[in-house]
Short mmCIF file of C-alpha atoms and ligand atoms in Angstrom, two decimals:
data_model
loop_
_atom_site.label_atom_id
_atom_site.label_comp_id
_atom_site.label_asym_id
_atom_site.label_seq_id
_atom_site.Cartn_x
_atom_site.Cartn_y
_atom_site.Cartn_z
CA UNK A 1 4.73 18.17 -11.87
CA UNK A 2 7.57 16.97 -8.44
CA UNK A 3 10.78 16.41 -11.24
CA UNK A 4 11.79 13.19 -10.53
CA UNK A 5 15.90 12.88 -11.17
CA UNK A 6 19.53 12.35 -10.85
CA UNK A 7 20.44 15.58 -10.87
CA UNK A 8 23.08 16.96 -8.63
CA UNK A 9 23.13 20.07 -9.68
CA UNK A 10 19.18 21.11 -10.16
CA UNK A 11 19.46 20.03 -5.85
CA UNK A 12 21.79 22.17 -4.88
CA UNK A 13 20.61 25.27 -6.74
CA UNK A 14 16.78 23.93 -5.10
CA UNK A 15 18.58 23.69 -1.21
CA UNK A 16 20.79 26.94 -1.95
CA UNK A 17 17.42 29.28 -2.81
CA UNK A 18 16.17 27.16 0.74
CA UNK A 19 13.73 24.98 -1.16
CA UNK A 20 12.96 21.69 0.17
CA UNK A 21 14.59 18.02 -2.42
CA UNK A 22 12.98 14.56 -0.96
CA UNK A 23 16.84 12.58 -1.56
CA UNK A 24 18.29 9.06 -1.36
CA UNK A 25 20.50 7.69 1.26
CA UNK A 26 20.85 3.93 2.10
CA UNK A 27 18.22 3.53 4.51
CA UNK A 28 15.41 5.70 3.53
CA UNK A 29 14.65 8.59 1.69
CA UNK A 30 14.34 12.52 3.23
CA UNK A 31 13.74 15.16 3.37
CA UNK A 32 16.32 17.51 3.52
CA UNK A 33 17.21 21.68 3.57
CA UNK A 34 19.32 24.01 5.47
CA UNK A 35 19.92 22.99 8.62
CA UNK A 36 20.26 27.19 9.58
CA UNK A 37 17.83 28.32 7.70
CA UNK A 38 14.30 28.73 9.55
CA UNK A 39 12.63 29.06 5.99
CA UNK A 40 14.03 25.00 4.91
CA UNK A 41 12.84 24.00 8.45
CA UNK A 42 9.51 24.99 9.31
CA UNK A 43 8.63 24.05 5.65
CA UNK A 44 9.86 20.55 6.59
CA UNK A 45 7.17 20.37 9.78
CA UNK A 46 5.04 21.57 7.95
CA UNK A 47 5.49 18.81 4.68
CA UNK A 48 5.33 16.29 6.87
CA UNK A 49 3.27 17.83 9.76
CA UNK A 50 5.15 16.92 12.34
CA UNK A 51 5.42 17.83 15.80
CA UNK A 52 7.98 20.76 16.22
CA UNK A 53 8.37 18.62 19.67
CA UNK A 54 10.36 15.57 17.21
CA UNK A 55 14.08 16.62 16.71
CA UNK A 56 15.56 16.04 12.90
CA UNK A 57 18.51 14.00 12.20
CA UNK A 58 21.91 16.43 10.44
CA UNK A 59 23.54 14.90 8.00
CA UNK A 60 27.42 15.55 6.79
CA UNK A 61 29.66 13.94 4.66
CA UNK A 62 32.22 14.38 6.95
CA UNK A 63 33.45 13.47 9.21
CA UNK A 64 35.63 17.42 10.57
CA UNK A 65 31.40 18.58 10.43
CA UNK A 66 32.07 17.66 13.26
CA UNK A 67 33.75 20.37 14.36
CA UNK A 68 31.00 22.65 13.47
CA UNK A 69 28.17 20.86 14.98
CA UNK A 70 29.52 19.75 18.30
CA UNK A 71 31.40 20.97 21.29
CA UNK A 72 32.31 17.83 23.03
CA UNK A 73 32.19 13.87 21.65
CA UNK A 74 32.75 10.73 23.77
CA UNK A 75 35.84 7.62 23.05
CA UNK A 76 33.18 5.71 22.45
CA UNK A 77 31.33 8.37 20.27
CA UNK A 78 34.68 8.50 17.98
CA UNK A 79 35.24 4.47 17.45
CA UNK A 80 31.32 4.42 16.36
CA UNK A 81 32.24 6.62 13.82
CA UNK A 82 35.32 5.67 12.35
CA UNK A 83 33.35 1.77 12.61
CA UNK A 84 30.45 3.06 10.88
CA UNK A 85 30.23 6.09 8.87
CA UNK A 86 29.83 6.73 6.45
CA UNK A 87 27.04 4.05 7.46
CA UNK A 88 23.19 4.03 9.42
CA UNK A 89 24.42 5.15 11.96
CA UNK A 90 22.91 8.43 14.23
CA UNK A 91 25.09 9.67 16.89
CA UNK A 92 23.36 11.94 19.58
CA UNK A 93 26.37 14.46 21.10
CA UNK A 94 26.63 17.19 22.75
CA UNK A 95 25.83 20.54 20.87
CA UNK A 96 27.05 23.84 20.15
CA UNK A 97 24.96 26.98 19.81
CA UNK A 98 25.62 27.18 16.17
CA UNK A 99 23.00 24.07 15.96
CA UNK A 100 19.73 25.81 15.53
CA UNK A 101 16.81 24.73 17.86
CA UNK A 102 14.53 24.13 16.24
CA UNK A 103 16.64 21.81 14.66
CA UNK A 104 16.86 20.17 18.00
CA UNK A 105 13.46 20.52 19.60
CA UNK A 106 14.66 22.71 21.91
CA UNK A 107 17.72 20.06 23.19
CA UNK A 108 21.25 21.13 24.11
CA UNK A 109 22.05 17.78 22.40
CA UNK A 110 22.03 16.85 18.41
CA UNK A 111 21.68 13.84 16.12
CA UNK A 112 23.86 13.85 13.93
CA UNK A 113 24.85 10.84 10.75
CA UNK A 114 26.99 10.81 7.80
CA UNK A 115 25.14 8.69 4.73
CA UNK A 116 25.95 5.93 2.87
CA UNK A 117 24.44 6.69 -0.16
CA UNK A 118 26.82 7.80 -3.50
CA UNK A 119 24.39 10.65 -4.58
CA UNK A 120 23.52 11.38 -1.21
CA UNK A 121 27.12 12.29 -0.39
CA UNK A 122 28.16 13.08 -3.70
CA UNK A 123 25.11 16.14 -2.72
CA UNK A 124 26.33 17.36 0.50
CA UNK A 125 29.84 18.23 -1.07
CA UNK A 126 28.36 20.66 -3.11
CA UNK A 127 26.73 22.42 -0.48
CA UNK A 128 28.69 24.84 2.40
CA UNK A 129 25.46 24.13 4.74
CA UNK A 130 24.59 19.73 6.40
CA UNK A 131 20.85 19.05 5.78
CA UNK A 132 18.43 17.57 8.04
CA UNK A 133 16.45 15.18 6.92
CA UNK A 134 13.72 13.60 8.53
CA UNK A 135 12.16 10.49 6.88
CA UNK A 136 10.44 11.42 3.70
CA UNK A 137 6.30 10.80 4.83
CA UNK A 138 4.17 12.74 6.52
CA UNK A 139 4.50 11.62 10.33
CA UNK A 140 3.47 8.25 11.49
CA UNK A 141 3.02 6.88 7.81
CA UNK A 142 5.75 3.89 6.26
CA UNK A 143 9.24 5.14 5.16
CA UNK A 144 9.71 5.66 1.76
CA UNK A 145 12.23 3.04 0.22
CA UNK A 146 11.78 4.28 -3.62
CA UNK A 147 11.70 7.55 -5.54
CA UNK A 148 7.88 6.48 -6.12
CA UNK A 149 6.74 5.77 -2.78
CA UNK A 150 7.89 10.43 -1.67
CA UNK A 151 5.73 11.47 -4.34
CA UNK A 152 3.31 9.31 -3.78
CA UNK A 153 3.35 10.38 -0.74
CA UNK A 154 3.45 14.62 -1.50
CA UNK A 155 2.40 15.27 -5.41
CA UNK A 156 2.81 18.93 -5.84
CA UNK A 157 4.12 19.97 -2.36
CA UNK A 158 7.33 19.16 -2.98
CA UNK A 159 9.26 20.12 -6.40
CA UNK A 160 11.98 17.55 -6.26
CA UNK A 161 12.84 13.93 -5.27
CA UNK A 162 16.53 13.59 -6.47
CA UNK A 163 16.33 9.76 -6.99
CA UNK A 164 18.98 7.08 -6.21
CA UNK A 165 17.64 4.47 -6.60
CA UNK A 166 15.83 1.85 -3.87
CA UNK A 167 17.05 2.05 -1.05
CA UNK A 168 19.93 -0.69 -0.24
CA UNK A 169 19.09 -0.70 4.42
CA UNK A 170 15.69 -0.43 3.75
CA UNK A 171 14.70 -0.11 7.97
CA UNK A 172 16.28 3.46 10.00
CA UNK A 173 19.85 4.08 10.89
CA UNK A 174 20.52 3.21 14.39
CA UNK A 175 20.53 5.46 17.17
CA UNK A 176 23.37 5.58 19.90
CA UNK A 177 23.48 8.44 22.30
CA UNK A 178 25.64 8.65 25.47
CA UNK A 179 25.11 8.68 29.50
CA UNK A 180 28.06 9.54 31.43
CA UNK A 181 30.00 8.42 27.81
CA UNK A 182 28.03 5.52 27.99
CA UNK A 183 26.37 4.57 25.03
CA UNK A 184 22.54 4.76 24.97
CA UNK A 185 20.84 2.89 22.28
CA UNK A 186 17.25 5.24 21.27
CA UNK A 187 16.84 3.06 18.33
CA UNK A 188 16.91 -0.19 16.54
CA UNK A 189 17.89 0.24 13.22
CA UNK A 190 19.79 -0.90 10.03
CA UNK A 191 22.80 -1.55 12.35
CA UNK A 192 22.45 -4.48 14.73
CA UNK A 193 23.20 -4.01 18.53
CA UNK A 194 24.93 -6.82 18.34
CA UNK A 195 27.24 -5.55 15.85
CA UNK A 196 27.41 -1.82 18.34
CA UNK A 197 28.83 -3.88 20.62
CA UNK A 198 31.26 -6.03 18.94
CA UNK A 199 33.47 -2.21 19.16
CA UNK A 200 32.26 -0.75 21.95
CA UNK A 201 31.06 -3.83 24.62
CA UNK A 202 27.25 -3.27 26.44
CA UNK A 203 24.33 -0.76 25.96
CA UNK A 204 22.36 0.45 27.47
CA UNK A 205 19.12 -0.06 25.91
CA UNK A 206 16.02 3.14 25.60
CA UNK A 207 14.53 2.71 22.44
CA UNK A 208 10.85 2.22 24.01
CA UNK A 209 8.69 4.98 24.90
CA UNK A 210 8.34 4.91 28.35
CA UNK A 211 11.99 4.16 28.91
CA UNK A 212 13.36 7.47 26.82
CA UNK A 213 11.85 10.41 26.74
CA UNK A 214 15.44 11.36 25.69
CA UNK A 215 14.57 10.74 22.16
CA UNK A 216 11.36 12.44 21.19
CA UNK A 217 9.01 11.39 18.18
CA UNK A 218 10.37 7.29 19.00
CA UNK A 219 6.20 6.63 18.99
CA UNK A 220 4.26 3.40 19.84
CA UNK A 221 2.54 3.54 16.99
CA UNK A 222 5.04 4.54 14.21
CA UNK A 223 5.22 3.83 10.31
CA UNK A 224 1.51 2.89 10.38
CA UNK A 225 0.25 0.96 7.11
CA UNK A 226 -3.85 2.05 6.29
CA UNK A 227 -4.64 -1.03 6.64
CA UNK A 228 -5.83 -2.31 9.41
CA UNK A 229 -2.16 -4.47 10.69
CA UNK A 230 -1.68 -7.61 12.73
CA UNK A 231 1.57 -8.41 13.99
CA UNK A 232 1.41 -12.39 14.87
CA UNK A 233 4.06 -15.26 15.30
CA UNK A 234 1.48 -17.79 14.74
CA UNK A 235 0.57 -15.96 11.34
CA UNK A 236 -1.43 -20.00 10.40
CA UNK A 237 -3.56 -19.73 13.34
CA UNK A 238 -4.41 -16.32 13.04
CA UNK A 239 -5.89 -16.45 9.44
CA UNK A 240 -8.67 -19.04 11.71
CA UNK A 241 -10.14 -15.27 13.19
CA UNK A 242 -10.94 -13.31 9.63
CA UNK A 243 -13.27 -16.25 8.23
CA UNK A 244 -14.54 -13.85 4.60
CA UNK A 245 -12.41 -11.51 5.04
CA UNK A 246 -9.71 -10.06 2.26
CA UNK A 247 -5.72 -10.78 3.85
CA UNK A 248 -2.61 -9.58 2.63
CA UNK A 249 0.37 -11.21 4.52
CA UNK A 250 3.97 -10.09 5.30
CA UNK A 251 6.36 -13.37 6.00
CA UNK A 252 9.88 -13.73 6.97
CA UNK A 253 10.59 -16.38 4.20
CA UNK A 254 7.73 -18.44 3.32
CA UNK A 255 4.68 -18.67 1.77
CA UNK A 256 2.17 -20.35 3.45
CA UNK A 257 -0.32 -23.24 2.33
CA UNK A 258 -3.91 -22.24 2.65
CA UNK A 259 -7.53 -20.97 1.37
CA UNK A 260 -8.51 -17.56 0.53
CA UNK A 261 -4.81 -15.29 1.33
CA UNK A 262 -5.40 -12.67 -1.08
CA UNK A 263 -1.45 -11.42 -1.31
CA UNK A 264 1.60 -13.42 0.46
CA UNK A 265 5.02 -10.97 0.27
CA UNK A 266 7.44 -12.41 1.01
CA UNK A 267 10.49 -10.53 2.57
CA UNK A 268 13.79 -12.86 1.37
CA UNK A 269 13.81 -16.11 0.20
CA UNK A 270 16.69 -17.10 2.30
CA UNK A 271 16.10 -16.01 5.26
CA UNK A 272 18.85 -13.41 4.65
CA UNK A 273 17.58 -10.61 8.05
CA UNK A 274 19.79 -8.10 5.61
CA UNK A 275 17.10 -8.38 2.72
CA UNK A 276 14.41 -8.70 4.44
CA UNK A 277 15.37 -5.27 6.36
CA UNK A 278 15.79 -3.53 2.76
CA UNK A 279 11.81 -5.42 1.40
CA UNK A 280 9.86 -4.82 4.87
CA UNK A 281 9.07 -1.44 3.95
CA UNK A 282 8.28 -0.65 0.04
CA UNK A 283 6.11 -4.23 0.93
CA UNK A 284 3.95 -3.03 3.65
CA UNK A 285 3.21 -0.07 0.33
CA UNK A 286 2.57 -2.67 -1.77
CA UNK A 287 0.02 -4.94 0.64
CA UNK A 288 -1.31 -1.25 1.87
CA UNK A 289 -2.42 -0.24 -1.45
CA UNK A 290 -4.53 -4.08 -2.31
CA UNK A 291 -7.54 -2.42 -0.81
CA UNK A 292 -7.64 -5.98 1.93
CA UNK A 293 -9.78 -5.52 4.66
CA UNK A 294 -6.12 -7.05 6.99
CA UNK A 295 -1.80 -7.71 7.41
CA UNK A 296 -1.81 -10.50 9.07
CA UNK A 297 2.75 -10.14 9.40
CA UNK A 298 5.01 -12.76 10.74
CA UNK A 299 7.52 -12.28 13.40
CA UNK A 300 10.75 -12.73 12.91
CA UNK A 301 13.40 -14.41 14.55
CA UNK A 302 14.52 -11.82 17.30
CA UNK A 303 18.10 -11.41 16.76
CA UNK A 304 20.66 -8.70 14.78
CA UNK A 305 18.51 -6.96 12.49
CA UNK A 306 15.82 -9.18 13.55
CA UNK A 307 14.96 -7.13 16.27
CA UNK A 308 15.11 -3.88 14.12
CA UNK A 309 12.30 -5.58 11.45
CA UNK A 310 9.75 -6.74 15.34
CA UNK A 311 10.41 -3.11 16.16
CA UNK A 312 8.88 -0.83 13.22
CA UNK A 313 6.61 -4.26 12.70
CA UNK A 314 5.53 -3.24 16.67
CA UNK A 315 4.51 -0.51 15.58
CA UNK A 316 2.96 -0.37 12.45
CA UNK A 317 0.95 -2.55 14.44
CA UNK A 318 0.37 -0.60 17.47
CA UNK A 319 -3.51 0.01 17.83
O1 TXA B 1 17.79 6.84 8.27
C1 TXA B 1 17.66 7.48 9.13
O2 TXA B 1 17.56 8.07 10.09
C2 TXA B 1 16.74 8.36 7.90
C3 TXA B 1 17.53 8.55 6.25
C4 TXA B 1 16.86 10.38 5.68
O3 TXA B 1 18.07 9.31 7.40
N1 TXA B 1 15.70 9.68 8.70
C5 TXA B 1 14.71 8.91 10.17
O4 TXA B 1 14.73 10.70 10.64
O5 TXA B 1 14.89 8.42 10.73
P1 TXA B 1 13.15 10.63 11.46
O6 TXA B 1 13.27 12.04 11.73
O7 TXA B 1 12.41 9.83 10.81
O8 TXA B 1 13.43 9.92 12.97
C6 TXA B 1 14.50 11.14 14.07
C7 TXA B 1 14.74 10.13 15.21
C8 TXA B 1 13.74 11.66 15.96
O9 TXA B 1 12.14 10.84 16.05
C9 TXA B 1 14.38 11.46 17.26
O10 TXA B 1 13.29 10.54 17.99
C10 TXA B 1 15.45 11.65 17.49
O11 TXA B 1 15.54 10.81 15.32
N2 TXA B 1 16.20 12.33 17.80
C11 TXA B 1 16.61 13.62 16.65
N3 TXA B 1 17.51 14.64 17.94
C12 TXA B 1 17.19 13.57 18.53
C13 TXA B 1 18.19 14.47 19.91
N4 TXA B 1 18.52 15.08 19.77
N5 TXA B 1 18.07 13.81 20.84
C14 TXA B 1 17.63 12.33 20.43
N6 TXA B 1 17.05 11.67 20.17
C15 TXA B 1 16.34 12.49 18.94
MG1 MG B 2 11.06 8.87 10.02
#
């Protein structure tokens, strides 16, 4: 039986014993373990079926913990940390040798973030080590935004999900690295590029695999439902190409009036990107359970968080 509870003391006890606990964050649930326990970290890779070349994000509760992990902090990294931590921003920084190689897949940089979730922060404060936590889904699958999603994925192989309710942001953190002190975006995410550029000026975009061997694990196909899924600007036209099929729709703000649609999920009736992001993965999880023949997702306007959502939908629908 997986324990699903908000008992932080129990989670502390398990993490101190080199066990894994799935933890809530404001982006998605993470599968967490002590960064200094090789036993725990190996369990993370095994349980997710994740290749060892794909490095993990280290979660901290205080900016002072950077001293223990990082050998150099570019000015613009400091500005971003001040502006967005705690929050859905991951910084890739030069690591100290004390950070185990298995965390960073042998790279000389480490990805770090301070999650903005009261339960995650309370947990981290009670531990005397940071937590490595990739999203709590099997490799390549849709990320979990509710405790129940995690339980459905791992069942009895996972002992505990620390329940923190629905994830407020709903998509993963934005990842920023540095080349000669200048910022590079490795992954679109819950903070828009526009918001980042407002703070530190222009950011180089390298979130596609072809141009970014620097962020291993940014796979073209990822976050994918098991059902055959398509991403379209003109959903109505696409529906016509699937006569006599059980079709599910994932739409931004408005329902579509068409015959033969089995189910429609609306991400935000108010056409609000933030709300759409928060609902994205839960809607995909739900559609994927309906035994449909196809899911057709609508492409969002390509600005702000719309860009981040489109990035996830592109990876979810990659053939
Ligand atoms: O919102 C999030 O970031 C969530 C929550 C749980 O914090 N975590 C998450 O982790 O999305 P994960 O493992 O699914 O994605 C981590 C990605 C890797 O695939 C890789 O692209 C990048 O972070 N990464 C990690 N360490 C890196 C490094 N040293 N250099 C470049 N990229 C790195
Ligand atoms: Mg992930």
